[in-house]
Amino acid sequence: GHAVLSVAAGEAHLLNISVDSVYQRRGLGRSLLRFMLARAEQRDAKVVFLEVRVSNRAAFQLYQSEGFNEIGTRKGYYPAQKAREDAMVLAIEL
C-alpha cells in the first residue's frame, strides 16, 4: 500500500491512501491510516482532512471507525464512468 500526506499551518490533508485489492481486508489500510495520523501529529497538525468517494462505503466505514467525521461534500469531485462522483469531506481532530 501507499499513502500521501501534506501538512501545512497546523492542518494535514491525506491526499491518497491505497492498499492493493489482494491485500485488502487484512488490517493493512487501518495500520497505514494510523501511521499517517501519527505522522501528521508529529508534524504538529491539529486536524486531518480527506475526501472519499460517496460510493466507497468500506473506506468511509474505516475512517468513521477511526474517529473521522463527515464535514461536507464536494460535488462532482471524482471522475466516474458516465458522469462525476461526489466526495465526502471528512476530518479528525488530533
XYZ file of C-alpha atoms in Angstrom:
94
model
C 0.000 0.000 0.000
C 0.907 3.647 -0.042
C -0.279 6.956 1.364
C 0.384 10.626 0.641
C 0.033 13.264 3.355
C 0.501 17.022 3.131
C 0.990 19.116 6.293
C 0.979 22.922 6.466
C -0.072 25.540 9.016
C -1.321 23.039 11.580
C -3.516 21.143 9.110
C -2.905 17.874 7.300
C -4.566 16.558 4.160
C -4.499 12.839 3.451
C -4.287 13.093 -0.320
C -4.225 9.384 -1.100
C -4.257 6.063 0.705
C -4.419 2.752 -1.101
C -3.941 -0.960 -0.485
C -3.794 -3.440 -3.373
C -7.040 -5.417 -3.598
C -5.133 -8.676 -2.996
C -4.166 -7.405 0.476
C -7.390 -5.649 1.479
C -9.479 -6.778 4.480
C -6.322 -7.694 6.446
C -5.961 -4.544 8.554
C -3.243 -3.026 6.379
C -5.318 0.022 5.467
C -6.117 0.660 9.124
C -2.447 0.321 10.071
C -1.398 2.665 7.274
C -4.079 5.186 8.276
C -2.970 5.112 11.911
C 0.654 5.559 10.847
C -0.255 8.605 8.752
C -2.302 10.128 11.593
C 0.667 9.680 13.928
C 2.940 11.262 11.322
C 0.593 14.247 11.000
C 0.596 14.680 14.761
C 4.410 14.502 14.849
C 4.430 17.360 12.337
C 2.173 19.425 14.650
C -1.059 19.056 12.686
C -4.150 19.671 14.799
C -6.622 18.317 12.238
C -6.505 15.916 9.275
C -8.835 16.238 6.280
C -9.547 13.765 3.478
C -12.001 13.123 0.667
C -13.604 9.774 -0.106
C -15.956 8.751 -2.914
C -19.563 8.536 -1.730
C -19.673 5.031 -3.275
C -16.661 3.819 -1.259
C -18.589 2.608 1.779
C -15.770 0.348 3.028
C -13.312 3.249 3.194
C -15.921 5.528 4.776
C -16.604 2.928 7.477
C -12.876 2.574 8.152
C -12.412 6.329 8.510
C -15.503 6.621 10.706
C -14.297 3.788 12.956
C -11.010 5.667 13.427
C -12.797 8.843 14.525
C -13.289 10.826 11.310
C -16.497 12.831 10.939
C -18.204 13.967 7.753
C -17.974 17.746 7.465
C -19.103 18.385 3.902
C -19.467 17.290 0.294
C -17.536 18.205 -2.835
C -19.928 17.909 -5.776
C -18.519 16.217 -8.881
C -15.082 15.835 -7.294
C -14.126 12.465 -8.829
C -14.273 11.351 -12.464
C -16.606 8.384 -12.969
C -17.784 6.156 -15.836
C -20.671 8.287 -17.104
C -20.522 11.444 -15.040
C -18.677 12.730 -11.991
C -18.974 11.428 -8.460
C -19.292 13.422 -5.266
C -16.757 13.206 -2.460
C -17.493 13.246 1.237
C -15.094 15.513 3.106
C -14.022 14.009 6.424
C -11.960 15.411 9.277
C -10.480 14.292 12.570
C -9.005 16.441 15.306
C -5.712 15.171 16.683
